N, CA, C and O atoms as a DFTB+ gen file, in Angstrom:
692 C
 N C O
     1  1     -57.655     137.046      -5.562
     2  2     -58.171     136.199      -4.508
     3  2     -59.250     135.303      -5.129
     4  3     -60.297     135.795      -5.551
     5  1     -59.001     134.023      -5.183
     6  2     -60.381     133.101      -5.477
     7  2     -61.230     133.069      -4.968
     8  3     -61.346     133.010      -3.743
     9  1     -62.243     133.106      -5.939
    10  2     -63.737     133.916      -5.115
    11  2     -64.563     132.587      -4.563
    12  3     -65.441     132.905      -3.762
    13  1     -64.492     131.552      -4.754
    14  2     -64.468     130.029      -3.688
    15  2     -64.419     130.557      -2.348
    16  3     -65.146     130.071      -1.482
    17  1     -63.530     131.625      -2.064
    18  2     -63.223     131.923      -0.319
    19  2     -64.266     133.064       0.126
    20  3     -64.477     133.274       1.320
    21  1     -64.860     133.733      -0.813
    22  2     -65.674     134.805      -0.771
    23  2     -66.962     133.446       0.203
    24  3     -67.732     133.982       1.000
    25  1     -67.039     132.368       0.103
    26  2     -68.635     131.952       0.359
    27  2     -68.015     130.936       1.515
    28  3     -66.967     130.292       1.473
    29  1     -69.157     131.022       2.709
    30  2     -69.179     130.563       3.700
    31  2     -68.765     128.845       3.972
    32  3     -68.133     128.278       4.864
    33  1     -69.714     128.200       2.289
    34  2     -69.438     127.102       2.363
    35  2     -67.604     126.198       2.310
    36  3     -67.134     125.101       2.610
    37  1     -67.093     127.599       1.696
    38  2     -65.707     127.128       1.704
    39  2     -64.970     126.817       2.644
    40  3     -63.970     126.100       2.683
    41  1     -65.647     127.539       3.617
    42  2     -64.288     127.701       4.672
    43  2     -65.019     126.516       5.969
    44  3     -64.507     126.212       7.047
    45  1     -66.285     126.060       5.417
    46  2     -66.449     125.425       6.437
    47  2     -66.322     123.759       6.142
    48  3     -66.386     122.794       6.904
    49  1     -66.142     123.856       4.878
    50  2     -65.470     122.224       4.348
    51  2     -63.897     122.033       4.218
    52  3     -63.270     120.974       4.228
    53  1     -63.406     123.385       4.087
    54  2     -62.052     123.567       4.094
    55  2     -61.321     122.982       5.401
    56  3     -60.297     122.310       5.525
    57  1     -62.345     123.555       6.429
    58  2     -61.419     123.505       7.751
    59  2     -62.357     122.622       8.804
    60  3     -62.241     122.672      10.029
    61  1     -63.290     121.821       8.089
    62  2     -64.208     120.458       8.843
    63  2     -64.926     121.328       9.572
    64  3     -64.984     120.925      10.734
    65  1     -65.543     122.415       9.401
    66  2     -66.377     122.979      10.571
    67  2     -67.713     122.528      11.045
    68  3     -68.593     122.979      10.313
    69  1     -68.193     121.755      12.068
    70  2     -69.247     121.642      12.798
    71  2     -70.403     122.070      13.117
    72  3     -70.325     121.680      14.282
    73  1     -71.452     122.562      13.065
    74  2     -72.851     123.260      13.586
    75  2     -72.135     123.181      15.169
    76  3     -71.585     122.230      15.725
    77  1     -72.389     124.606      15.649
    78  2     -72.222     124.680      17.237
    79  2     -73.529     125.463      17.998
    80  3     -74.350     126.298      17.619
    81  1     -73.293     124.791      19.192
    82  2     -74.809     125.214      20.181
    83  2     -74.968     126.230      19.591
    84  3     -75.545     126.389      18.516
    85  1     -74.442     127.033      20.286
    86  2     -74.793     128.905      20.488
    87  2     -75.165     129.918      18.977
    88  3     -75.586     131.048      18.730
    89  1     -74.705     128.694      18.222
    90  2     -75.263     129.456      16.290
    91  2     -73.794     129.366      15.644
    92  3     -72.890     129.678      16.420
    93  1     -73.474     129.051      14.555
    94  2     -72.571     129.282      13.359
    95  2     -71.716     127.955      13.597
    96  3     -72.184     127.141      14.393
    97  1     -70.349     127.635      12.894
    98  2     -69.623     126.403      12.640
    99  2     -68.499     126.972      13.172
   100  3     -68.030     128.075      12.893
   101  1     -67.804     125.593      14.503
   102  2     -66.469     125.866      14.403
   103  2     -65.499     123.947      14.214
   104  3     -65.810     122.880      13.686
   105  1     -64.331     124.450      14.972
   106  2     -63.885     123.011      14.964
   107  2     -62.814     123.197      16.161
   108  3     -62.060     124.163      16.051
   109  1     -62.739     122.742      16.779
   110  2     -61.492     122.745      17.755
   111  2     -60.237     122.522      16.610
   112  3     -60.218     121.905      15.545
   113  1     -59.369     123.188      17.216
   114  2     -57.874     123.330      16.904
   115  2     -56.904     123.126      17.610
   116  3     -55.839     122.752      17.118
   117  1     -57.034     123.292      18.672
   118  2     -55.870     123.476      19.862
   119  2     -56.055     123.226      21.225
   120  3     -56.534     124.183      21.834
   121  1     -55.778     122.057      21.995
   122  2     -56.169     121.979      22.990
   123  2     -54.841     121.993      23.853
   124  3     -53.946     121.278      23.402
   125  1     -54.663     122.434      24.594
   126  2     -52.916     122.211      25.588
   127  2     -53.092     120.828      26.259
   128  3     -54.028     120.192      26.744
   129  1     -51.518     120.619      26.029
   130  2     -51.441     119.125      26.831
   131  2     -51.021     119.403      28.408
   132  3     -50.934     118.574      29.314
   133  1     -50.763     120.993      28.452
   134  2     -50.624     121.183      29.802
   135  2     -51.855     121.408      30.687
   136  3     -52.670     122.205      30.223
   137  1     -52.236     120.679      32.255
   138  2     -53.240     121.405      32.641
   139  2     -52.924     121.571      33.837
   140  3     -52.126     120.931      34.523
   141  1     -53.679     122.606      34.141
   142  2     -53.886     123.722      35.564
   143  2     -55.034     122.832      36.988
   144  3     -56.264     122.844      36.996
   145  1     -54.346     122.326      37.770
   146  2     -54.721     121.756      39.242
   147  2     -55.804     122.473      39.634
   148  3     -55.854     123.648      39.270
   149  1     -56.801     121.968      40.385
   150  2     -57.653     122.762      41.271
   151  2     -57.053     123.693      42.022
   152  3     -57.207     124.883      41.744
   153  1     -56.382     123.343      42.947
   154  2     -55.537     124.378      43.674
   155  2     -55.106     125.541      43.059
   156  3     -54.374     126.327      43.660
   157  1     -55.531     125.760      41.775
   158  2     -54.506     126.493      40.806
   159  2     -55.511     127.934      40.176
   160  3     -55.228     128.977      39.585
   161  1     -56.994     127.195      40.764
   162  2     -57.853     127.865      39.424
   163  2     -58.500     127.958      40.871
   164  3     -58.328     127.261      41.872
   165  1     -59.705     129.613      40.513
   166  2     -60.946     130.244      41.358
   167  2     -61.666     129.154      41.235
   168  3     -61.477     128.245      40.426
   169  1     -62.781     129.266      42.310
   170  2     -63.306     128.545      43.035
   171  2     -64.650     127.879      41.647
   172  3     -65.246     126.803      41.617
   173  1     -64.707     129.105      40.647
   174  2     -65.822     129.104      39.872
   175  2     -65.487     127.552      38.729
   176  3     -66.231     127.131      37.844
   177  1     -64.581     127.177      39.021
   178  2     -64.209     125.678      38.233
   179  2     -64.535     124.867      39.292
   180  3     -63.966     123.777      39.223
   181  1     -65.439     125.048      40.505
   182  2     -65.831     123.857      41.155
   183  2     -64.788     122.902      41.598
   184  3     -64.989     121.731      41.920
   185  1     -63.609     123.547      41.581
   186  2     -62.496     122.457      42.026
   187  2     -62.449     121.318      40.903
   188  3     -62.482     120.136      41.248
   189  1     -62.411     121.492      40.260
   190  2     -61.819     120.769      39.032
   191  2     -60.571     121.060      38.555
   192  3     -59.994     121.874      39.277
   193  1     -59.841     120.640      37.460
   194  2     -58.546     120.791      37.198
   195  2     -59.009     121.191      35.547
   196  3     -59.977     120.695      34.971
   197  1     -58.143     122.122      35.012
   198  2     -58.653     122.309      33.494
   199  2     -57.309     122.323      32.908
   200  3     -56.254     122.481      33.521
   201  1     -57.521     122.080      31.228
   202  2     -56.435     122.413      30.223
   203  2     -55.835     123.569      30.031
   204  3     -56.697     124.386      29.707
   205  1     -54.636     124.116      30.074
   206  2     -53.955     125.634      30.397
   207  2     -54.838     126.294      28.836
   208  3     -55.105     127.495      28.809
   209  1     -55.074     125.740      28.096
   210  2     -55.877     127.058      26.653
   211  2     -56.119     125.978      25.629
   212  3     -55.371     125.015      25.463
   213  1     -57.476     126.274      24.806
   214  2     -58.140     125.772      24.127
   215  2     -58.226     126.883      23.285
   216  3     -58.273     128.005      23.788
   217  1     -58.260     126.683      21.689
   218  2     -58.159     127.480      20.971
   219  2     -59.253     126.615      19.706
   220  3     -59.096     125.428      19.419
   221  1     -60.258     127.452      19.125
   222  2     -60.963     127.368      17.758
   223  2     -61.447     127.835      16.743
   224  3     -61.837     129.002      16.706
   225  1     -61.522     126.967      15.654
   226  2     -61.830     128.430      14.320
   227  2     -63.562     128.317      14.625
   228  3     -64.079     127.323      15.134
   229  1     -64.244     129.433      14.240
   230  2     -65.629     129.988      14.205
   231  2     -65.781     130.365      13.170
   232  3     -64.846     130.939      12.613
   233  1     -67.180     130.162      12.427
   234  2     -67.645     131.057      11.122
   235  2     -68.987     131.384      11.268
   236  3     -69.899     130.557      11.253
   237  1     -69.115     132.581      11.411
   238  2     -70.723     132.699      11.459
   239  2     -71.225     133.974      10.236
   240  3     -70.581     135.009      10.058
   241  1     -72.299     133.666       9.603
   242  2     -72.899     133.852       8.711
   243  2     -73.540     135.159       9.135
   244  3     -73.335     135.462      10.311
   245  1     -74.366     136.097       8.326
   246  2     -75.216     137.102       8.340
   247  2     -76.209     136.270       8.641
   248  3     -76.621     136.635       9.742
   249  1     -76.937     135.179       8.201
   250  2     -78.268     134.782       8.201
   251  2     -78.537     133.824       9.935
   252  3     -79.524     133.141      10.209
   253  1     -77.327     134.085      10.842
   254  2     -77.653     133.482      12.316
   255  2     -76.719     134.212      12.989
   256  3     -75.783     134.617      12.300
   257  1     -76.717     134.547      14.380
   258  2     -75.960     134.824      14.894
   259  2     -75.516     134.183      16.432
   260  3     -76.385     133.694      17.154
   261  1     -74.175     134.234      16.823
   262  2     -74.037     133.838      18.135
   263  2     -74.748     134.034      19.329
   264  3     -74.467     135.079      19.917
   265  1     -75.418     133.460      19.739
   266  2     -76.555     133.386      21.140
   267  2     -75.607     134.466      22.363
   268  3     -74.399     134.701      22.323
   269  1     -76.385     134.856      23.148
   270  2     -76.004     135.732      24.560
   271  2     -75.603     134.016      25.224
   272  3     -76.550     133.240      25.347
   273  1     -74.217     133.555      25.603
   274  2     -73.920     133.033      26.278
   275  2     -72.043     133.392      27.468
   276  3     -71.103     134.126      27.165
   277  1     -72.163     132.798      28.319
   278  2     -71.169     133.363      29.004
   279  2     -70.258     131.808      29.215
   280  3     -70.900     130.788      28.962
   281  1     -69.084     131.679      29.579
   282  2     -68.238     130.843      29.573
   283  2     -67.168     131.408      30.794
   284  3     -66.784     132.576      30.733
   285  1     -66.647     130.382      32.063
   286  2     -65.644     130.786      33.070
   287  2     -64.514     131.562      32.831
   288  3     -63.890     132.259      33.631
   289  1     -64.287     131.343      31.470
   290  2     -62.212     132.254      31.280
   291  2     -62.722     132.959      30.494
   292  3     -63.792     132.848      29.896
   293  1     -61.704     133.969      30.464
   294  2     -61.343     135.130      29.388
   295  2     -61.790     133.981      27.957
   296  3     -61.841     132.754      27.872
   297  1     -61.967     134.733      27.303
   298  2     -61.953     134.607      25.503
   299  2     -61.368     135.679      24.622
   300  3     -61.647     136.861      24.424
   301  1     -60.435     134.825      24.153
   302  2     -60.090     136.479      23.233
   303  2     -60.516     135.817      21.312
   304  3     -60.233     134.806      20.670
   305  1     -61.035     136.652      21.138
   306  2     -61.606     136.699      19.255
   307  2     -60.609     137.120      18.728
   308  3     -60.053     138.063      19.290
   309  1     -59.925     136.495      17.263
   310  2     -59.177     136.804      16.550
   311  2     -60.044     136.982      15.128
   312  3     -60.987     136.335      14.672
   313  1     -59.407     137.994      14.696
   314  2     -60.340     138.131      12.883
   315  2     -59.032     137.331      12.108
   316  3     -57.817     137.468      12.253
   317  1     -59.976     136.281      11.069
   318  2     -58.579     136.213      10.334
   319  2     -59.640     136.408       8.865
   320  3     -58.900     136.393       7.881
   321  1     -60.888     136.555       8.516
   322  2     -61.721     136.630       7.189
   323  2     -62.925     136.715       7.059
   324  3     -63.667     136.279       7.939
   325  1     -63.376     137.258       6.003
   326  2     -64.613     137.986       6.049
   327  2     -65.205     139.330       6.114
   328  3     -64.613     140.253       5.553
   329  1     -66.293     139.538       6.728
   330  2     -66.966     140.893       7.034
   331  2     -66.483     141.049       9.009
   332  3     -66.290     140.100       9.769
   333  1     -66.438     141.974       9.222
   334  2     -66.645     142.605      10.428
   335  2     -67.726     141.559      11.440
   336  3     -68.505     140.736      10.960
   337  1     -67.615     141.725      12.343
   338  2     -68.400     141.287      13.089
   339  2     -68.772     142.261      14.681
   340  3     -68.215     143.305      15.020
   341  1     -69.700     141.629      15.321
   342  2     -70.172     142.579      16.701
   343  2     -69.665     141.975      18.219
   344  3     -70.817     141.615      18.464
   345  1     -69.179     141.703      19.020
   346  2     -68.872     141.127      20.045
   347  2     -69.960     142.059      20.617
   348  3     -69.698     143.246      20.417
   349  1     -71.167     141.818      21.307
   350  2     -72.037     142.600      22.383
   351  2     -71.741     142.016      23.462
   352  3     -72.258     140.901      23.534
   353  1     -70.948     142.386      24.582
   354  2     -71.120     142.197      26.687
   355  2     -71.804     143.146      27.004
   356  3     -72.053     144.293      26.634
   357  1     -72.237     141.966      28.284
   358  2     -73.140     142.431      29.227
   359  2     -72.130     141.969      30.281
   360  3     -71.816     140.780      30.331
   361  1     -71.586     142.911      31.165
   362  2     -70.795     142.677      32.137
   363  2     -71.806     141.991      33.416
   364  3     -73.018     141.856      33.252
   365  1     -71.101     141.594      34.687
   366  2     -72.411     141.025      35.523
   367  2     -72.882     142.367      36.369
   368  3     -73.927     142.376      37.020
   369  1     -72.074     143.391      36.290
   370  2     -72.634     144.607      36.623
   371  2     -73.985     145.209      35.763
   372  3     -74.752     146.128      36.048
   373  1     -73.960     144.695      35.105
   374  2     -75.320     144.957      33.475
   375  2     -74.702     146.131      32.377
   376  3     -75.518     146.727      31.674
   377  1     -73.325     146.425      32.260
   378  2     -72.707     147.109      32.126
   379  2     -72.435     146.842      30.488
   380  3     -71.585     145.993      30.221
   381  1     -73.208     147.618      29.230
   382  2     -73.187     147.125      28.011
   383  2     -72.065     147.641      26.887
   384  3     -72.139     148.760      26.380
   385  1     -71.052     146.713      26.577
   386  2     -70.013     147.192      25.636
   387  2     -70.030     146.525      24.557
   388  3     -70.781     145.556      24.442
   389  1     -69.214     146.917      23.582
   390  2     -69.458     145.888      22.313
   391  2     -67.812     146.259      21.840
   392  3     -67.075     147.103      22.350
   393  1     -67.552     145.434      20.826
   394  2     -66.578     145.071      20.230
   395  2     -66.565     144.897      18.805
   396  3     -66.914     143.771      18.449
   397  1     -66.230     145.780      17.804
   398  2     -66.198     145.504      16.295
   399  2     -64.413     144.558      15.915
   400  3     -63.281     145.010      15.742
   401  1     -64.858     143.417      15.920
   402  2     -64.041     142.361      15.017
   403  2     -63.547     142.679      13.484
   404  3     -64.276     142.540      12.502
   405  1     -62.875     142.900      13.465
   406  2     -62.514     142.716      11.508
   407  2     -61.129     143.297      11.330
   408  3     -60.355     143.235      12.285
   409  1     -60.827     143.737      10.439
   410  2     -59.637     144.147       9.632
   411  2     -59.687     145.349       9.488
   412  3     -58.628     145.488       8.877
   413  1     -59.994     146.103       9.552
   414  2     -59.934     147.664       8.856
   415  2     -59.989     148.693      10.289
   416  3     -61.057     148.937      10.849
   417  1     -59.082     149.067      10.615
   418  2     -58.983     150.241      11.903
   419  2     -59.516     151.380      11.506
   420  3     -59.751     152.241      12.353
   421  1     -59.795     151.594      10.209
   422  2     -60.598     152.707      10.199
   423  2     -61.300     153.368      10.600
   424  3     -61.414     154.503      11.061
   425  1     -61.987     152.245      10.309
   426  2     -63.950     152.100      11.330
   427  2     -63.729     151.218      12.190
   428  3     -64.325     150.142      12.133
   429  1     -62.726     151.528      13.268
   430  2     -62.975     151.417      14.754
   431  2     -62.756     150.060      14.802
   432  3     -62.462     149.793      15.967
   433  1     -62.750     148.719      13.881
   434  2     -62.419     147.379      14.433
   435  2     -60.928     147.267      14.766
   436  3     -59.883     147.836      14.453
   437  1     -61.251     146.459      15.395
   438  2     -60.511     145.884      15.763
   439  2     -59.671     144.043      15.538
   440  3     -60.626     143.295      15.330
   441  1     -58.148     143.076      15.517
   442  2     -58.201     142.188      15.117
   443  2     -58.489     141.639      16.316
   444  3     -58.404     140.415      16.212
   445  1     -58.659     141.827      16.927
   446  2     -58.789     141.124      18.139
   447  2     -59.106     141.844      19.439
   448  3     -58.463     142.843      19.761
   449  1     -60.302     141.247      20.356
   450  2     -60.862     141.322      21.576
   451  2     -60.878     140.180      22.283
   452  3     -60.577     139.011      22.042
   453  1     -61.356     140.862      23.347
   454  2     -61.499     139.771      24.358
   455  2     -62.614     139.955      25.508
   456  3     -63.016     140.995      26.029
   457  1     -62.963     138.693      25.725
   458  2     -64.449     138.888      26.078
   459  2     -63.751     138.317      27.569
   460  3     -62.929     137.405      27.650
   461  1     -64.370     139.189      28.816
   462  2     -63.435     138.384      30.321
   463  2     -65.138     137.612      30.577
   464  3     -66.299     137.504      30.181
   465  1     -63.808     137.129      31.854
   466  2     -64.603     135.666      32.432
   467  2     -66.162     135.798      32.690
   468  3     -66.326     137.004      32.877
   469  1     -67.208     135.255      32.779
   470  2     -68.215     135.295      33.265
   471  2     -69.259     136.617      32.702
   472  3     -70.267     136.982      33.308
   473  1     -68.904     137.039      31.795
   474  2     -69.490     138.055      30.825
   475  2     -70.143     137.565      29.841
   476  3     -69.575     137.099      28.853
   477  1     -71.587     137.612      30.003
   478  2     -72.588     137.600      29.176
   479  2     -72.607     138.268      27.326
   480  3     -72.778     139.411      26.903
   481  1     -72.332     136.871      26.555
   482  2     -72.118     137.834      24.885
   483  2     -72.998     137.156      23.628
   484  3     -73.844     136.271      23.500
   485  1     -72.332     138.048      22.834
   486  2     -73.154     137.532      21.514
   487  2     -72.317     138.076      20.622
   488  3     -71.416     138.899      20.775
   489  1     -72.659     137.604      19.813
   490  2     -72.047     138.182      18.713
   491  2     -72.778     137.891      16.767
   492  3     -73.139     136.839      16.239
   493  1     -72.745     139.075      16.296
   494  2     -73.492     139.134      14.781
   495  2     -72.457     139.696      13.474
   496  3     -71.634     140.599      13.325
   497  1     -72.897     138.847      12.845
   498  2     -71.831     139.854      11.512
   499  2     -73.231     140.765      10.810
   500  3     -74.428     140.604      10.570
   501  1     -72.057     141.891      10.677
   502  2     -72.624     143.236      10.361
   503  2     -73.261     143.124       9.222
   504  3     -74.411     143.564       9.242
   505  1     -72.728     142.485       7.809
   506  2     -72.926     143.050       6.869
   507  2     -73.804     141.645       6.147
   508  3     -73.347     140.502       6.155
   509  1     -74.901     141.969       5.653
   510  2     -75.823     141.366       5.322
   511  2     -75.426     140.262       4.152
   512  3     -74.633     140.692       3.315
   513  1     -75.834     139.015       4.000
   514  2     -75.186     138.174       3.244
   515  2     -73.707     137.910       3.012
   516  3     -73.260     137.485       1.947
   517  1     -72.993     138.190       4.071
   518  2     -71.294     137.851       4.418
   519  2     -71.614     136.893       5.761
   520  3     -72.665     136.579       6.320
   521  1     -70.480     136.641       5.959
   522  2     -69.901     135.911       7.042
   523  2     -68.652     136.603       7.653
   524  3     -68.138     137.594       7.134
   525  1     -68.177     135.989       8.840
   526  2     -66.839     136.567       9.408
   527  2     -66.266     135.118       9.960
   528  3     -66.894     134.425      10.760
   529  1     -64.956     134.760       9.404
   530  2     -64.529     133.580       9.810
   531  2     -63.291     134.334      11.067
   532  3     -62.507     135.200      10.678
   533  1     -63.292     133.799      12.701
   534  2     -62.385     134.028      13.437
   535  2     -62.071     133.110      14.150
   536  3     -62.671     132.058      13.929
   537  1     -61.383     133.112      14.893
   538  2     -60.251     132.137      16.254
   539  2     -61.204     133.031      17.563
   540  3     -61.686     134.159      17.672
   541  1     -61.129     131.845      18.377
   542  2     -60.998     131.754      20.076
   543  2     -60.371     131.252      20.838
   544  3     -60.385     130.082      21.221
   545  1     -59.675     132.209      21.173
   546  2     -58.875     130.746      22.100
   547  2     -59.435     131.310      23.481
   548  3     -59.937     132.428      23.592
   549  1     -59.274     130.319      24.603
   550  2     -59.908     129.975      25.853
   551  2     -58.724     129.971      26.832
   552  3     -57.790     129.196      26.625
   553  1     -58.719     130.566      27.589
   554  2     -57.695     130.241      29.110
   555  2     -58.181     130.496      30.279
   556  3     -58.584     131.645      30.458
   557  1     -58.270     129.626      31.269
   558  2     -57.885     128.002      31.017
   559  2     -59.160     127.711      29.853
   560  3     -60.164     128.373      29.590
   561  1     -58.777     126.767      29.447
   562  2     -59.259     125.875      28.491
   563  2     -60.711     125.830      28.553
   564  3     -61.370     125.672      29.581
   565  1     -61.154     125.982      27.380
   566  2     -62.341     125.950      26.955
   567  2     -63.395     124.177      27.723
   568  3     -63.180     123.162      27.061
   569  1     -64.182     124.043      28.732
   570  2     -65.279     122.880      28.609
   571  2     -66.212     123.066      28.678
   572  3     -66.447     124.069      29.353
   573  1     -67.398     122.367      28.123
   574  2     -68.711     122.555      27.934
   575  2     -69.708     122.679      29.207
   576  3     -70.872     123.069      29.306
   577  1     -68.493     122.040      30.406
   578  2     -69.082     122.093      32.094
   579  2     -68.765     124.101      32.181
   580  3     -68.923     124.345      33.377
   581  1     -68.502     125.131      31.627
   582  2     -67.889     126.187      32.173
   583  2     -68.867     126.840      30.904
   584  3     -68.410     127.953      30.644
   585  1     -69.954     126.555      30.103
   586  2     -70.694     127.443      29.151
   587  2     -72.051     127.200      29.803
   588  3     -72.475     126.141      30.265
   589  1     -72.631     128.361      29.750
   590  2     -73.958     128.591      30.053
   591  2     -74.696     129.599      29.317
   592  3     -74.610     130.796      29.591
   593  1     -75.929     128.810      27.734
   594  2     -76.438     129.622      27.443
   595  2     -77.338     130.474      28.221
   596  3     -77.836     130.203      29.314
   597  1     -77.477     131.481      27.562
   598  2     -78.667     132.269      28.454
   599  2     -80.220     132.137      28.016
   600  3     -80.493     132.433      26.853
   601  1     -81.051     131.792      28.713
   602  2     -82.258     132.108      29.114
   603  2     -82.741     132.863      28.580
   604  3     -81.975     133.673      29.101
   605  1     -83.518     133.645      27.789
   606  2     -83.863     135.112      27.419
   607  2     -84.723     136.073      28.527
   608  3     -84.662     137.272      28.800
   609  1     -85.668     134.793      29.100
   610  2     -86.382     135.810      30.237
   611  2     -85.501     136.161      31.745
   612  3     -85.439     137.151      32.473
   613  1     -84.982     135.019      31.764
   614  2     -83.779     135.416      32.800
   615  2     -83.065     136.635      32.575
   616  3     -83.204     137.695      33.186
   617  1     -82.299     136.377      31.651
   618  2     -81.488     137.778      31.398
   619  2     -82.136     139.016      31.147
   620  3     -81.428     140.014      31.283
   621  1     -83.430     139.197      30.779
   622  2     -83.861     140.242      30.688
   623  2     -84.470     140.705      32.309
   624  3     -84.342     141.764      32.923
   625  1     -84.951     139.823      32.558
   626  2     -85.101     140.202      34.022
   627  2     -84.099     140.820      34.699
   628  3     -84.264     141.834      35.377
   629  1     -82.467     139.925      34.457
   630  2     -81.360     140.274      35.316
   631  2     -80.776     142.025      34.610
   632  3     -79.941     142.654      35.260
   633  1     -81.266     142.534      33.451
   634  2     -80.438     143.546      33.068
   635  2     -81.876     143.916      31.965
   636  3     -81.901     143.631      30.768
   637  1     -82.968     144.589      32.713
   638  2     -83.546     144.822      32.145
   639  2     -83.505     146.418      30.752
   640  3     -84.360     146.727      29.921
   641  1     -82.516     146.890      30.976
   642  2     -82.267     148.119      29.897
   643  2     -81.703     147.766      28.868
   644  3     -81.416     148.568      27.980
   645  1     -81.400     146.289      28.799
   646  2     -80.823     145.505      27.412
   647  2     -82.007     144.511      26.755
   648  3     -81.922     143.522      26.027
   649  1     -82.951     145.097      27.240
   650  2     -84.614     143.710      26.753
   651  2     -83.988     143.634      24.964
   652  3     -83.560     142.560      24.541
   653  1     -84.008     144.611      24.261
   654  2     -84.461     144.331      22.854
   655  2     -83.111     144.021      22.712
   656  3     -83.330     142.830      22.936
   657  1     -81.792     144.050      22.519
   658  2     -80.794     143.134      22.163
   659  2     -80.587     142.050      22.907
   660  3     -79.740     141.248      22.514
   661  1     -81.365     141.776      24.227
   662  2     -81.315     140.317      24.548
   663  2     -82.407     139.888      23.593
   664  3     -82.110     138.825      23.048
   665  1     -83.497     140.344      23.244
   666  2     -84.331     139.815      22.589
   667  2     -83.342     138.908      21.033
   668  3     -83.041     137.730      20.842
   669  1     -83.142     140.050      20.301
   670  2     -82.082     140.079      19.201
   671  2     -81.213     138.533      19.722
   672  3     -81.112     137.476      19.099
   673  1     -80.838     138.793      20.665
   674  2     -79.513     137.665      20.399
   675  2     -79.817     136.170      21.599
   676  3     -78.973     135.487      22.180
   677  1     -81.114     136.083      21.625
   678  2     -81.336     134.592      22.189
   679  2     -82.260     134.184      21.506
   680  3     -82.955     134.810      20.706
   681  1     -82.300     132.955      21.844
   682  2     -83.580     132.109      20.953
   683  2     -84.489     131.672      22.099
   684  3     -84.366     131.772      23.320
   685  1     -85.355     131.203      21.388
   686  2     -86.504     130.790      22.660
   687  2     -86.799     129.164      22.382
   688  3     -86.819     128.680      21.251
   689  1     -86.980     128.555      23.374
   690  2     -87.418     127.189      24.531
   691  2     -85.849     126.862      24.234
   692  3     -85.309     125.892      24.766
């Protein structure tokens, strides 16, 4: 394996990756040319009409991690390289699960999760000076009107037995 792919910078010139809000680089990949009517979708799309699935590559580093943010549709995480990573939810019940991303079933990861609608997350790679390069795809379709970072004092207020990993996984102003 060429060790070029071992380092973060590869994969993020390889595949045009972007700085994104919430922490690490992705790029859109896949957007459907099919889309889903208001009539079609819960009320939580405001009566709007969305794209049937949006799909993107992500790379996030040991040295930042993905912010506690929540988004309207399911998300499902695909591993395709790297180290392991953490999917942390906070259900809206305050209900705390996590998700190990990676390759190796050994130790409990998994290639793929999925984060449901309106569930508060984050996500960190485990292993110190690695990265974890994965896929998201979105249904319905990923828009920036349907993401809402989180607040840190908000959320700790709203689910106060998670203070120090909300602490961990938001940033402040």
């Amino acid at each position: 394996m060429p060790e070029e792919r071992q380092h973060p910078s590869f994969w993020v010139e390889k595949l045009a990756l972007q700085p994104h809000p919430e922490g690490g680089f992705f790029r859109e990949i896949y957007r459907s040319a099919d889309h889903l009517g208001p009539e079609g979708l819960p009320e939580r799309y405001r009566g709007e009409s969305r794209t049937a699935a949006t799909g993107i590559y992500f790379l996030l580093t040991s040295e930042s991690f993905s912010a506690f943010h929540r988004v309207n549709s399911d998300e499902a995480w695909h591993f395709y390289w790297g180290a392991p990573l953490t999917l942390y939810m906070i259900d809206p019940r305050g209900n705390l699960t996590h998700s190990l991303v990676g390759a190796n079933p050994e130790n409990e990861e998994v290639f793929q999760a999925v984060v449901p609608a309106g569930t508060w997350f984050a996500a960190a790679v485990n292993r110190p000076g690695s990265f974890s390069l994965v896929g998201c795809t979105v249904a319905p379709g990923f828009e920036f009107a349907d993401f809402e970072l989180a607040e840190r004092q908000d959320l700790i207020r709203r689910f106060p037995a998670h203070q120090s990993l909300i602490e961990r996984f938001t940033r402040l102003g």
